[in-house]
């Protein structure tokens, strides 16, 4: 699966700990549902950092689409909510 982290590029998460990735994603989804902007920004920052630290950057010449887009941590609640599916940003991979 290819994730675009806005402002950072595209990353392949095939070899990332799926359970941990899902934990971060679930936290963002819950914070958005609670309309808690501070918690959303904190959870989104941790999700972005996890992807940046553990996923493999996609080659710059890759022209394919991203399966998922993770917004900037300072995006507003409405913009973040629009990017969420019924399963957060990331569908349950298990």
N, CA, C and O atoms as a CHARMM CRD file, in Angstrom:
* protein
*
  376
    1    1 UNK  N      0.85600  -1.16900   0.00000 PROA 1      0.00000
    2    1 UNK  CA     0.00000   0.00000   0.00000 PROA 1      0.00000
    3    1 UNK  C      0.90400   1.23500   0.00000 PROA 1      0.00000
    4    1 UNK  O      1.90900   1.28900   0.70900 PROA 1      0.00000
    5    2 UNK  N      0.52800   2.20800  -0.79800 PROA 2      0.00000
    6    2 UNK  CA     1.27500   3.46000  -0.90300 PROA 2      0.00000
    7    2 UNK  C      0.50600   4.56000  -0.17000 PROA 2      0.00000
    8    2 UNK  O     -0.67200   4.80200  -0.43300 PROA 2      0.00000
    9    3 UNK  N      1.19600   5.20700   0.74200 PROA 3      0.00000
   10    3 UNK  CA     0.61900   6.31400   1.50500 PROA 3      0.00000
   11    3 UNK  C      1.32800   7.59600   1.10500 PROA 3      0.00000
   12    3 UNK  O      2.55700   7.65400   1.07800 PROA 3      0.00000
   13    4 UNK  N      0.54700   8.62600   0.79400 PROA 4      0.00000
   14    4 UNK  CA     1.11900   9.95800   0.57600 PROA 4      0.00000
   15    4 UNK  C      0.99200  10.72700   1.88300 PROA 4      0.00000
   16    4 UNK  O     -0.10300  10.90400   2.41800 PROA 4      0.00000
   17    5 UNK  N      2.13200  11.17700   2.38300 PROA 5      0.00000
   18    5 UNK  CA     2.15600  12.04400   3.55100 PROA 5      0.00000
   19    5 UNK  C      2.32900  13.44600   2.98400 PROA 5      0.00000
   20    5 UNK  O      3.39400  13.78600   2.46900 PROA 5      0.00000
   21    6 UNK  N      1.29300  14.25000   3.07800 PROA 6      0.00000
   22    6 UNK  CA     1.32500  15.58100   2.47500 PROA 6      0.00000
   23    6 UNK  C      2.55200  16.35200   2.94500 PROA 6      0.00000
   24    6 UNK  O      2.83300  16.44800   4.13900 PROA 6      0.00000
   25    7 UNK  N      3.26600  16.89100   1.97900 PROA 7      0.00000
   26    7 UNK  CA     4.46500  17.65500   2.27700 PROA 7      0.00000
   27    7 UNK  C      5.72500  16.81500   2.41800 PROA 7      0.00000
   28    7 UNK  O      6.82200  17.36000   2.54300 PROA 7      0.00000
   29    8 UNK  N      5.57900  15.48100   2.39900 PROA 8      0.00000
   30    8 UNK  CA     6.73000  14.60600   2.61300 PROA 8      0.00000
   31    8 UNK  C      6.97000  13.62700   1.46500 PROA 8      0.00000
   32    8 UNK  O      8.10100  13.17900   1.27500 PROA 8      0.00000
   33    9 UNK  N      5.94300  13.28500   0.70200 PROA 9      0.00000
   34    9 UNK  CA     6.10100  12.33400  -0.39000 PROA 9      0.00000
   35    9 UNK  C      5.28700  11.07600  -0.18100 PROA 9      0.00000
   36    9 UNK  O      4.39100  11.02500   0.66200 PROA 9      0.00000
   37   10 UNK  N      5.62100  10.04600  -0.97500 PROA 10     0.00000
   38   10 UNK  CA     4.89800   8.77800  -0.93400 PROA 10     0.00000
   39   10 UNK  C      5.76200   7.71200  -0.26200 PROA 10     0.00000
   40   10 UNK  O      6.98500   7.70900  -0.39600 PROA 10     0.00000
   41   11 UNK  N      5.10300   6.81300   0.45800 PROA 11     0.00000
   42   11 UNK  CA     5.79200   5.78200   1.21700 PROA 11     0.00000
   43   11 UNK  C      5.06700   4.44600   1.06900 PROA 11     0.00000
   44   11 UNK  O      3.83800   4.38200   1.07700 PROA 11     0.00000
   45   12 UNK  N      5.85100   3.39300   0.93400 PROA 12     0.00000
   46   12 UNK  CA     5.30700   2.04100   0.86400 PROA 12     0.00000
   47   12 UNK  C      5.30300   1.48300   2.28400 PROA 12     0.00000
   48   12 UNK  O      6.34200   1.44700   2.94300 PROA 12     0.00000
   49   13 UNK  N      4.14100   1.05100   2.75100 PROA 13     0.00000
   50   13 UNK  CA     4.01100   0.54900   4.11600 PROA 13     0.00000
   51   13 UNK  C      3.88700  -0.96800   4.16400 PROA 13     0.00000
   52   13 UNK  O      3.41200  -1.52200   5.15600 PROA 13     0.00000
   53   14 UNK  N      4.31400  -1.64300   3.09600 PROA 14     0.00000
   54   14 UNK  CA     4.19000  -3.10200   3.03200 PROA 14     0.00000
   55   14 UNK  C      4.92000  -3.80200   4.17800 PROA 14     0.00000
   56   14 UNK  O      4.45700  -4.83700   4.65800 PROA 14     0.00000
   57   15 UNK  N      6.04600  -3.25800   4.61900 PROA 15     0.00000
   58   15 UNK  CA     6.84600  -3.90500   5.65800 PROA 15     0.00000
   59   15 UNK  C      6.71500  -3.24500   7.02300 PROA 15     0.00000
   60   15 UNK  O      7.54600  -3.46600   7.90400 PROA 15     0.00000
   61   16 UNK  N      5.69300  -2.45000   7.19900 PROA 16     0.00000
   62   16 UNK  CA     5.47600  -1.73500   8.45800 PROA 16     0.00000
   63   16 UNK  C      4.59700  -2.58300   9.37600 PROA 16     0.00000
   64   16 UNK  O      3.73900  -3.32900   8.90300 PROA 16     0.00000
   65   17 UNK  N      4.80900  -2.46900  10.67300 PROA 17     0.00000
   66   17 UNK  CA     3.98000  -3.15900  11.65900 PROA 17     0.00000
   67   17 UNK  C      2.53200  -2.67700  11.50200 PROA 17     0.00000
   68   17 UNK  O      2.19000  -1.57000  11.91600 PROA 17     0.00000
   69   18 UNK  N      1.69500  -3.51600  10.90500 PROA 18     0.00000
   70   18 UNK  CA     0.31900  -3.13100  10.58700 PROA 18     0.00000
   71   18 UNK  C     -0.49700  -2.80100  11.83600 PROA 18     0.00000
   72   18 UNK  O     -1.31700  -1.88300  11.82100 PROA 18     0.00000
   73   19 UNK  N     -0.27400  -3.54300  12.90700 PROA 19     0.00000
   74   19 UNK  CA    -1.03300  -3.30900  14.13700 PROA 19     0.00000
   75   19 UNK  C     -0.71700  -1.93400  14.71600 PROA 19     0.00000
   76   19 UNK  O     -1.61900  -1.21700  15.15000 PROA 19     0.00000
   77   20 UNK  N      0.55000  -1.57000  14.72300 PROA 20     0.00000
   78   20 UNK  CA     0.94700  -0.25900  15.24300 PROA 20     0.00000
   79   20 UNK  C      0.42100   0.85800  14.34100 PROA 20     0.00000
   80   20 UNK  O     -0.07000   1.87600  14.83100 PROA 20     0.00000
   81   21 UNK  N      0.52500   0.66800  13.03100 PROA 21     0.00000
   82   21 UNK  CA     0.00400   1.65200  12.07900 PROA 21     0.00000
   83   21 UNK  C     -1.48700   1.85800  12.30700 PROA 21     0.00000
   84   21 UNK  O     -1.96600   2.99200  12.30600 PROA 21     0.00000
   85   22 UNK  N     -2.21500   0.77700  12.50000 PROA 22     0.00000
   86   22 UNK  CA    -3.65500   0.85200  12.73000 PROA 22     0.00000
   87   22 UNK  C     -3.97600   1.53800  14.05200 PROA 22     0.00000
   88   22 UNK  O     -4.97100   2.25600  14.15400 PROA 22     0.00000
   89   23 UNK  N     -3.14200   1.32200  15.06000 PROA 23     0.00000
   90   23 UNK  CA    -3.34600   1.97200  16.36300 PROA 23     0.00000
   91   23 UNK  C     -3.28000   3.49100  16.22400 PROA 23     0.00000
   92   23 UNK  O     -4.12600   4.20600  16.76100 PROA 23     0.00000
   93   24 UNK  N     -2.27400   3.97800  15.50400 PROA 24     0.00000
   94   24 UNK  CA    -2.15600   5.42800  15.28300 PROA 24     0.00000
   95   24 UNK  C     -3.34800   5.94700  14.48100 PROA 24     0.00000
   96   24 UNK  O     -3.90300   6.99900  14.79900 PROA 24     0.00000
   97   25 UNK  N     -3.73400   5.21900  13.45400 PROA 25     0.00000
   98   25 UNK  CA    -4.85800   5.62800  12.61700 PROA 25     0.00000
   99   25 UNK  C     -6.15600   5.68300  13.42900 PROA 25     0.00000
  100   25 UNK  O     -6.93500   6.62600  13.29300 PROA 25     0.00000
  101   26 UNK  N     -6.38500   4.68200  14.26600 PROA 26     0.00000
  102   26 UNK  CA    -7.59100   4.65000  15.09400 PROA 26     0.00000
  103   26 UNK  C     -7.63400   5.83900  16.05900 PROA 26     0.00000
  104   26 UNK  O     -8.70000   6.39100  16.33200 PROA 26     0.00000
  105   27 UNK  N     -6.47600   6.22000  16.56300 PROA 27     0.00000
  106   27 UNK  CA    -6.42900   7.35700  17.48800 PROA 27     0.00000
  107   27 UNK  C     -6.83200   8.65000  16.77800 PROA 27     0.00000
  108   27 UNK  O     -7.55900   9.47100  17.33900 PROA 27     0.00000
  109   28 UNK  N     -6.35800   8.82800  15.54600 PROA 28     0.00000
  110   28 UNK  CA    -6.75800  10.01000  14.77300 PROA 28     0.00000
  111   28 UNK  C     -8.25800   9.99100  14.54200 PROA 28     0.00000
  112   28 UNK  O     -8.93600  10.99900  14.74300 PROA 28     0.00000
  113   29 UNK  N     -8.77300   8.85700  14.12300 PROA 29     0.00000
  114   29 UNK  CA   -10.21200   8.74500  13.83100 PROA 29     0.00000
  115   29 UNK  C    -11.05000   9.06800  15.06500 PROA 29     0.00000
  116   29 UNK  O    -12.05100   9.77800  14.96100 PROA 29     0.00000
  117   30 UNK  N    -10.65600   8.56000  16.22500 PROA 30     0.00000
  118   30 UNK  CA   -11.41400   8.82600  17.45300 PROA 30     0.00000
  119   30 UNK  C    -11.35900  10.30900  17.80800 PROA 30     0.00000
  120   30 UNK  O    -12.37300  10.89400  18.19100 PROA 30     0.00000
  121   31 UNK  N    -10.18400  10.91600  17.68400 PROA 31     0.00000
  122   31 UNK  CA   -10.04900  12.34000  18.00900 PROA 31     0.00000
  123   31 UNK  C    -10.90000  13.20000  17.08300 PROA 31     0.00000
  124   31 UNK  O    -11.49000  14.18600  17.52400 PROA 31     0.00000
  125   32 UNK  N    -10.97100  12.83700  15.80000 PROA 32     0.00000
  126   32 UNK  CA   -11.82100  13.57200  14.85800 PROA 32     0.00000
  127   32 UNK  C    -13.28700  13.40600  15.24700 PROA 32     0.00000
  128   32 UNK  O    -14.04700  14.37400  15.23900 PROA 32     0.00000
  129   33 UNK  N    -13.68300  12.18500  15.58700 PROA 33     0.00000
  130   33 UNK  CA   -15.07000  11.93900  15.99000 PROA 33     0.00000
  131   33 UNK  C    -15.42700  12.74800  17.23900 PROA 33     0.00000
  132   33 UNK  O    -16.55500  13.22000  17.38300 PROA 33     0.00000
  133   34 UNK  N    -14.45000  12.90100  18.13900 PROA 34     0.00000
  134   34 UNK  CA   -14.66300  13.67800  19.36600 PROA 34     0.00000
  135   34 UNK  C    -14.55100  15.18800  19.13400 PROA 34     0.00000
  136   34 UNK  O    -14.83600  15.98500  20.02800 PROA 34     0.00000
  137   35 UNK  N    -14.12700  15.57600  17.91100 PROA 35     0.00000
  138   35 UNK  CA   -13.93700  16.98700  17.54900 PROA 35     0.00000
  139   35 UNK  C    -12.94400  17.68700  18.48500 PROA 35     0.00000
  140   35 UNK  O    -13.11300  18.85300  18.84200 PROA 35     0.00000
  141   36 UNK  N    -11.91100  16.94400  18.86700 PROA 36     0.00000
  142   36 UNK  CA   -10.88100  17.43500  19.76700 PROA 36     0.00000
  143   36 UNK  C     -9.65300  17.79700  18.92800 PROA 36     0.00000
  144   36 UNK  O     -8.78700  16.95200  18.69900 PROA 36     0.00000
  145   37 UNK  N     -9.57800  19.04200  18.47300 PROA 37     0.00000
  146   37 UNK  CA    -8.54200  19.47000  17.54300 PROA 37     0.00000
  147   37 UNK  C     -7.13500  19.24900  18.08900 PROA 37     0.00000
  148   37 UNK  O     -6.26100  18.79600  17.35000 PROA 37     0.00000
  149   38 UNK  N     -6.89500  19.55200  19.34800 PROA 38     0.00000
  150   38 UNK  CA    -5.55400  19.36300  19.91400 PROA 38     0.00000
  151   38 UNK  C     -5.15500  17.89100  19.86200 PROA 38     0.00000
  152   38 UNK  O     -4.02200  17.56400  19.51000 PROA 38     0.00000
  153   39 UNK  N     -6.08100  17.01000  20.21000 PROA 39     0.00000
  154   39 UNK  CA    -5.80600  15.56800  20.17500 PROA 39     0.00000
  155   39 UNK  C     -5.62600  15.09500  18.72900 PROA 39     0.00000
  156   39 UNK  O     -4.77200  14.25100  18.45800 PROA 39     0.00000
  157   40 UNK  N     -6.42300  15.63200  17.80300 PROA 40     0.00000
  158   40 UNK  CA    -6.29900  15.28200  16.38600 PROA 40     0.00000
  159   40 UNK  C     -4.89700  15.63100  15.90300 PROA 40     0.00000
  160   40 UNK  O     -4.23100  14.80300  15.28100 PROA 40     0.00000
  161   41 UNK  N     -4.44900  16.83400  16.18100 PROA 41     0.00000
  162   41 UNK  CA    -3.13700  17.26700  15.70900 PROA 41     0.00000
  163   41 UNK  C     -2.02000  16.43500  16.32300 PROA 41     0.00000
  164   41 UNK  O     -1.05100  16.10000  15.64200 PROA 41     0.00000
  165   42 UNK  N     -2.14600  16.10100  17.59700 PROA 42     0.00000
  166   42 UNK  CA    -1.14300  15.27400  18.26500 PROA 42     0.00000
  167   42 UNK  C     -1.12700  13.86000  17.67000 PROA 42     0.00000
  168   42 UNK  O     -0.06200  13.32400  17.36600 PROA 42     0.00000
  169   43 UNK  N     -2.30500  13.26500  17.50600 PROA 43     0.00000
  170   43 UNK  CA    -2.39800  11.90600  16.96300 PROA 43     0.00000
  171   43 UNK  C     -1.93100  11.86900  15.51000 PROA 43     0.00000
  172   43 UNK  O     -1.25400  10.92700  15.09800 PROA 43     0.00000
  173   44 UNK  N     -2.28500  12.87400  14.74800 PROA 44     0.00000
  174   44 UNK  CA    -1.87800  12.94100  13.34700 PROA 44     0.00000
  175   44 UNK  C     -0.35700  13.10200  13.23000 PROA 44     0.00000
  176   44 UNK  O      0.26300  12.51900  12.34100 PROA 44     0.00000
  177   45 UNK  N      0.22600  13.87500  14.10800 PROA 45     0.00000
  178   45 UNK  CA     1.68800  14.03200  14.12300 PROA 45     0.00000
  179   45 UNK  C      2.36000  12.69500  14.40100 PROA 45     0.00000
  180   45 UNK  O      3.34300  12.34900  13.74600 PROA 45     0.00000
  181   46 UNK  N      1.84300  11.94500  15.36000 PROA 46     0.00000
  182   46 UNK  CA     2.42700  10.63600  15.67900 PROA 46     0.00000
  183   46 UNK  C      2.26300   9.65000  14.51900 PROA 46     0.00000
  184   46 UNK  O      3.17800   8.87600  14.23900 PROA 46     0.00000
  185   47 UNK  N      1.10100   9.66900  13.83700 PROA 47     0.00000
  186   47 UNK  CA     0.88600   8.80600  12.67300 PROA 47     0.00000
  187   47 UNK  C      1.87700   9.15600  11.57500 PROA 47     0.00000
  188   47 UNK  O      2.51600   8.27000  11.00700 PROA 47     0.00000
  189   48 UNK  N      2.00700  10.43000  11.27600 PROA 48     0.00000
  190   48 UNK  CA     2.93100  10.88100  10.23000 PROA 48     0.00000
  191   48 UNK  C      4.36400  10.47600  10.58200 PROA 48     0.00000
  192   48 UNK  O      5.08400   9.96300   9.72500 PROA 48     0.00000
  193   49 UNK  N      4.78200  10.69400  11.81000 PROA 49     0.00000
  194   49 UNK  CA     6.13400  10.34800  12.23100 PROA 49     0.00000
  195   49 UNK  C      6.38300   8.85100  12.12000 PROA 49     0.00000
  196   49 UNK  O      7.46600   8.43000  11.71600 PROA 49     0.00000
  197   50 UNK  N      5.38800   8.04400  12.47600 PROA 50     0.00000
  198   50 UNK  CA     5.53300   6.59900  12.37700 PROA 50     0.00000
  199   50 UNK  C      5.76600   6.18100  10.92500 PROA 50     0.00000
  200   50 UNK  O      6.65600   5.38100  10.63900 PROA 50     0.00000
  201   51 UNK  N      4.96600   6.72300  10.02000 PROA 51     0.00000
  202   51 UNK  CA     5.12800   6.39500   8.59900 PROA 51     0.00000
  203   51 UNK  C      6.49700   6.85200   8.10200 PROA 51     0.00000
  204   51 UNK  O      7.19000   6.09900   7.41800 PROA 51     0.00000
  205   52 UNK  N      6.88900   8.06800   8.43700 PROA 52     0.00000
  206   52 UNK  CA     8.17100   8.59900   7.98000 PROA 52     0.00000
  207   52 UNK  C      9.34900   7.78000   8.50600 PROA 52     0.00000
  208   52 UNK  O     10.34500   7.61000   7.80300 PROA 52     0.00000
  209   53 UNK  N      9.24400   7.27700   9.72400 PROA 53     0.00000
  210   53 UNK  CA    10.33700   6.52100  10.33600 PROA 53     0.00000
  211   53 UNK  C     10.38100   5.05700   9.89800 PROA 53     0.00000
  212   53 UNK  O     11.46000   4.46600   9.85300 PROA 53     0.00000
  213   54 UNK  N      9.24300   4.46500   9.57800 PROA 54     0.00000
  214   54 UNK  CA     9.20300   3.01400   9.36700 PROA 54     0.00000
  215   54 UNK  C      8.88900   2.56600   7.94500 PROA 54     0.00000
  216   54 UNK  O      9.21900   1.44000   7.57300 PROA 54     0.00000
  217   55 UNK  N      8.27200   3.40500   7.15900 PROA 55     0.00000
  218   55 UNK  CA     7.90700   3.01100   5.79600 PROA 55     0.00000
  219   55 UNK  C      9.07000   3.29600   4.84100 PROA 55     0.00000
  220   55 UNK  O     10.00400   4.02500   5.17400 PROA 55     0.00000
  221   56 UNK  N      8.98800   2.71200   3.66800 PROA 56     0.00000
  222   56 UNK  CA    10.02300   2.88800   2.65100 PROA 56     0.00000
  223   56 UNK  C      9.60400   3.98400   1.67900 PROA 56     0.00000
  224   56 UNK  O      8.53100   3.89800   1.08100 PROA 56     0.00000
  225   57 UNK  N     10.43200   5.01200   1.51300 PROA 57     0.00000
  226   57 UNK  CA    10.08900   6.05900   0.53600 PROA 57     0.00000
  227   57 UNK  C      9.96700   5.45900  -0.86600 PROA 57     0.00000
  228   57 UNK  O     10.75200   4.59400  -1.25400 PROA 57     0.00000
  229   58 UNK  N      8.99100   5.92400  -1.60300 PROA 58     0.00000
  230   58 UNK  CA     8.78300   5.48400  -2.97800 PROA 58     0.00000
  231   58 UNK  C      9.73400   6.28800  -3.86100 PROA 58     0.00000
  232   58 UNK  O      9.96700   7.47300  -3.62100 PROA 58     0.00000
  233   59 UNK  N     10.27900   5.63000  -4.88400 PROA 59     0.00000
  234   59 UNK  CA    11.18900   6.32700  -5.80500 PROA 59     0.00000
  235   59 UNK  C     10.53300   7.58700  -6.35400 PROA 59     0.00000
  236   59 UNK  O      9.33300   7.61000  -6.62700 PROA 59     0.00000
  237   60 UNK  N     11.33200   8.62900  -6.51000 PROA 60     0.00000
  238   60 UNK  CA    10.82700   9.91000  -6.99800 PROA 60     0.00000
  239   60 UNK  C     10.20600   9.81800  -8.38300 PROA 60     0.00000
  240   60 UNK  O      9.33800  10.62400  -8.72000 PROA 60     0.00000
  241   61 UNK  N     10.63500   8.84400  -9.20000 PROA 61     0.00000
  242   61 UNK  CA    10.09700   8.72500 -10.54900 PROA 61     0.00000
  243   61 UNK  C      8.82600   7.87800 -10.61700 PROA 61     0.00000
  244   61 UNK  O      8.29100   7.65500 -11.70300 PROA 61     0.00000
  245   62 UNK  N      8.33500   7.40200  -9.46100 PROA 62     0.00000
  246   62 UNK  CA     7.08800   6.63400  -9.41000 PROA 62     0.00000
  247   62 UNK  C      5.92300   7.55800  -9.75100 PROA 62     0.00000
  248   62 UNK  O      5.76800   8.61900  -9.14700 PROA 62     0.00000
  249   63 UNK  N      5.11000   7.15300 -10.71600 PROA 63     0.00000
  250   63 UNK  CA     3.99500   7.99500 -11.16100 PROA 63     0.00000
  251   63 UNK  C      2.63500   7.43200 -10.76700 PROA 63     0.00000
  252   63 UNK  O      1.60600   7.97200 -11.17100 PROA 63     0.00000
  253   64 UNK  N      2.61600   6.37100  -9.99600 PROA 64     0.00000
  254   64 UNK  CA     1.35300   5.76400  -9.60700 PROA 64     0.00000
  255   64 UNK  C      0.64300   6.53700  -8.51100 PROA 64     0.00000
  256   64 UNK  O      1.21800   7.42900  -7.88800 PROA 64     0.00000
  257   65 UNK  N     -0.60200   6.18500  -8.28800 PROA 65     0.00000
  258   65 UNK  CA    -1.40400   6.88500  -7.27800 PROA 65     0.00000
  259   65 UNK  C     -1.06800   6.44000  -5.85800 PROA 65     0.00000
  260   65 UNK  O     -0.44600   5.40000  -5.64100 PROA 65     0.00000
  261   66 UNK  N     -1.48700   7.23500  -4.92900 PROA 66     0.00000
  262   66 UNK  CA    -1.40400   6.87200  -3.51500 PROA 66     0.00000
  263   66 UNK  C     -2.71900   6.21600  -3.13000 PROA 66     0.00000
  264   66 UNK  O     -3.78700   6.64500  -3.56700 PROA 66     0.00000
  265   67 UNK  N     -2.63900   5.17900  -2.31400 PROA 67     0.00000
  266   67 UNK  CA    -3.85900   4.52100  -1.82700 PROA 67     0.00000
  267   67 UNK  C     -4.50800   5.33700  -0.72300 PROA 67     0.00000
  268   67 UNK  O     -5.72600   5.31000  -0.54800 PROA 67     0.00000
  269   68 UNK  N     -3.68200   6.06000   0.01700 PROA 68     0.00000
  270   68 UNK  CA    -4.13300   6.81100   1.18400 PROA 68     0.00000
  271   68 UNK  C     -3.39000   8.13600   1.23400 PROA 68     0.00000
  272   68 UNK  O     -2.22500   8.21500   0.84500 PROA 68     0.00000
  273   69 UNK  N     -4.06300   9.17200   1.71100 PROA 69     0.00000
  274   69 UNK  CA    -3.42000  10.47100   1.90500 PROA 69     0.00000
  275   69 UNK  C     -3.53600  10.84100   3.37900 PROA 69     0.00000
  276   69 UNK  O     -4.62500  10.84100   3.95300 PROA 69     0.00000
  277   70 UNK  N     -2.40000  11.15400   3.97500 PROA 70     0.00000
  278   70 UNK  CA    -2.37200  11.62800   5.35500 PROA 70     0.00000
  279   70 UNK  C     -2.09300  13.12900   5.29900 PROA 70     0.00000
  280   70 UNK  O     -1.06600  13.55400   4.77100 PROA 70     0.00000
  281   71 UNK  N     -3.00900  13.92800   5.84500 PROA 71     0.00000
  282   71 UNK  CA    -2.86900  15.39000   5.73300 PROA 71     0.00000
  283   71 UNK  C     -1.80900  15.96100   6.67000 PROA 71     0.00000
  284   71 UNK  O     -1.25200  15.27100   7.52400 PROA 71     0.00000
  285   72 UNK  N     -1.55900  17.24800   6.47000 PROA 72     0.00000
  286   72 UNK  CA    -0.69500  17.98500   7.39000 PROA 72     0.00000
  287   72 UNK  C     -1.30200  17.92200   8.79000 PROA 72     0.00000
  288   72 UNK  O     -2.52200  17.86600   8.94100 PROA 72     0.00000
  289   73 UNK  N     -0.44500  17.93300   9.81200 PROA 73     0.00000
  290   73 UNK  CA    -0.93600  17.87300  11.19200 PROA 73     0.00000
  291   73 UNK  C     -1.73600  19.10600  11.57900 PROA 73     0.00000
  292   73 UNK  O     -2.56000  19.04800  12.49200 PROA 73     0.00000
  293   74 UNK  N     -1.50200  20.23500  10.88700 PROA 74     0.00000
  294   74 UNK  CA    -2.23500  21.45200  11.23700 PROA 74     0.00000
  295   74 UNK  C     -3.46500  21.68400  10.35200 PROA 74     0.00000
  296   74 UNK  O     -4.02900  22.77800  10.34200 PROA 74     0.00000
  297   75 UNK  N     -3.87600  20.65100   9.61200 PROA 75     0.00000
  298   75 UNK  CA    -5.10300  20.76300   8.81000 PROA 75     0.00000
  299   75 UNK  C     -6.29600  20.94200   9.74600 PROA 75     0.00000
  300   75 UNK  O     -6.24400  20.54700  10.91100 PROA 75     0.00000
  301   76 UNK  N     -7.37100  21.53800   9.23000 PROA 76     0.00000
  302   76 UNK  CA    -8.54400  21.71700  10.08900 PROA 76     0.00000
  303   76 UNK  C     -9.37600  20.43200  10.13800 PROA 76     0.00000
  304   76 UNK  O     -9.22100  19.54100   9.30300 PROA 76     0.00000
  305   77 UNK  N    -10.24400  20.36300  11.11800 PROA 77     0.00000
  306   77 UNK  CA   -11.04100  19.14600  11.32700 PROA 77     0.00000
  307   77 UNK  C    -11.85800  18.75500  10.09700 PROA 77     0.00000
  308   77 UNK  O    -11.96500  17.57000   9.78200 PROA 77     0.00000
  309   78 UNK  N    -12.42800  19.72400   9.40700 PROA 78     0.00000
  310   78 UNK  CA   -13.26600  19.42800   8.24500 PROA 78     0.00000
  311   78 UNK  C    -12.44400  18.77400   7.13300 PROA 78     0.00000
  312   78 UNK  O    -12.88500  17.80500   6.51500 PROA 78     0.00000
  313   79 UNK  N    -11.24500  19.31300   6.88300 PROA 79     0.00000
  314   79 UNK  CA   -10.38400  18.73700   5.84600 PROA 79     0.00000
  315   79 UNK  C     -9.93600  17.32800   6.21500 PROA 79     0.00000
  316   79 UNK  O     -9.90400  16.44100   5.36200 PROA 79     0.00000
  317   80 UNK  N     -9.59500  17.12600   7.46800 PROA 80     0.00000
  318   80 UNK  CA    -9.17000  15.80000   7.92000 PROA 80     0.00000
  319   80 UNK  C    -10.33400  14.82300   7.80800 PROA 80     0.00000
  320   80 UNK  O    -10.16400  13.70300   7.32800 PROA 80     0.00000
  321   81 UNK  N    -11.49800  15.24000   8.24400 PROA 81     0.00000
  322   81 UNK  CA   -12.67600  14.37800   8.20700 PROA 81     0.00000
  323   81 UNK  C    -13.01200  13.94900   6.77600 PROA 81     0.00000
  324   81 UNK  O    -13.45600  12.82200   6.55700 PROA 81     0.00000
  325   82 UNK  N    -12.80500  14.83700   5.80500 PROA 82     0.00000
  326   82 UNK  CA   -13.08600  14.50500   4.40000 PROA 82     0.00000
  327   82 UNK  C    -12.17600  13.39200   3.88300 PROA 82     0.00000
  328   82 UNK  O    -12.57300  12.62900   3.00300 PROA 82     0.00000
  329   83 UNK  N    -10.97600  13.29400   4.41500 PROA 83     0.00000
  330   83 UNK  CA   -10.02800  12.26900   3.97100 PROA 83     0.00000
  331   83 UNK  C    -10.24200  10.92500   4.65200 PROA 83     0.00000
  332   83 UNK  O     -9.72600   9.90700   4.19100 PROA 83     0.00000
  333   84 UNK  N    -10.99600  10.91500   5.74000 PROA 84     0.00000
  334   84 UNK  CA   -11.24200   9.66900   6.45500 PROA 84     0.00000
  335   84 UNK  C    -12.27300   8.81500   5.71600 PROA 84     0.00000
  336   84 UNK  O    -13.25000   9.32200   5.16500 PROA 84     0.00000
  337   85 UNK  N    -12.02300   7.50900   5.72300 PROA 85     0.00000
  338   85 UNK  CA   -13.02700   6.56800   5.23000 PROA 85     0.00000
  339   85 UNK  C    -13.78800   6.09500   6.46100 PROA 85     0.00000
  340   85 UNK  O    -13.57700   6.63100   7.54900 PROA 85     0.00000
  341   86 UNK  N    -14.63800   5.14000   6.32500 PROA 86     0.00000
  342   86 UNK  CA   -15.32600   4.58000   7.49000 PROA 86     0.00000
  343   86 UNK  C    -14.38900   3.84000   8.41300 PROA 86     0.00000
  344   86 UNK  O    -14.78400   3.43500   9.50700 PROA 86     0.00000
  345   87 UNK  N    -13.13100   3.65400   7.98300 PROA 87     0.00000
  346   87 UNK  CA   -12.13800   2.91700   8.76600 PROA 87     0.00000
  347   87 UNK  C    -10.92000   3.78500   9.07000 PROA 87     0.00000
  348   87 UNK  O     -9.82100   3.25300   9.22600 PROA 87     0.00000
  349   88 UNK  N    -11.08000   5.08800   9.15900 PROA 88     0.00000
  350   88 UNK  CA    -9.93400   5.96600   9.36500 PROA 88     0.00000
  351   88 UNK  C     -9.30400   6.28100   8.01500 PROA 88     0.00000
  352   88 UNK  O     -9.97000   6.20900   6.98300 PROA 88     0.00000
  353   89 UNK  N     -8.03600   6.62300   8.02200 PROA 89     0.00000
  354   89 UNK  CA    -7.32000   6.82800   6.77000 PROA 89     0.00000
  355   89 UNK  C     -6.97100   5.47300   6.16400 PROA 89     0.00000
  356   89 UNK  O     -7.01600   5.28200   4.94900 PROA 89     0.00000
  357   90 UNK  N     -6.63000   4.55700   7.03000 PROA 90     0.00000
  358   90 UNK  CA    -6.08700   3.26900   6.60900 PROA 90     0.00000
  359   90 UNK  C     -7.10800   2.17200   6.89500 PROA 90     0.00000
  360   90 UNK  O     -7.51600   1.98700   8.04100 PROA 90     0.00000
  361   91 UNK  N     -7.52300   1.44100   5.85500 PROA 91     0.00000
  362   91 UNK  CA    -8.46100   0.34200   6.08700 PROA 91     0.00000
  363   91 UNK  C     -7.81500  -0.72400   6.97200 PROA 91     0.00000
  364   91 UNK  O     -6.59700  -0.89900   6.95900 PROA 91     0.00000
  365   92 UNK  N     -8.62200  -1.41600   7.71900 PROA 92     0.00000
  366   92 UNK  CA    -8.12400  -2.46900   8.58300 PROA 92     0.00000
  367   92 UNK  C     -7.42800  -3.49900   7.70400 PROA 92     0.00000
  368   92 UNK  O     -8.05700  -4.10500   6.83700 PROA 92     0.00000
  369   93 UNK  N     -6.14000  -3.69900   7.92400 PROA 93     0.00000
  370   93 UNK  CA    -5.33000  -4.55900   7.07200 PROA 93     0.00000
  371   93 UNK  C     -5.35500  -6.02200   7.49100 PROA 93     0.00000
  372   93 UNK  O     -4.80400  -6.87200   6.79100 PROA 93     0.00000
  373   94 UNK  N     -5.97200  -6.32400   8.60000 PROA 94     0.00000
  374   94 UNK  CA    -5.95200  -7.73200   9.06900 PROA 94     0.00000
  375   94 UNK  C     -7.09200  -8.52600   8.49700 PROA 94     0.00000
  376   94 UNK  O     -7.22300  -9.71500   8.78600 PROA 94     0.00000
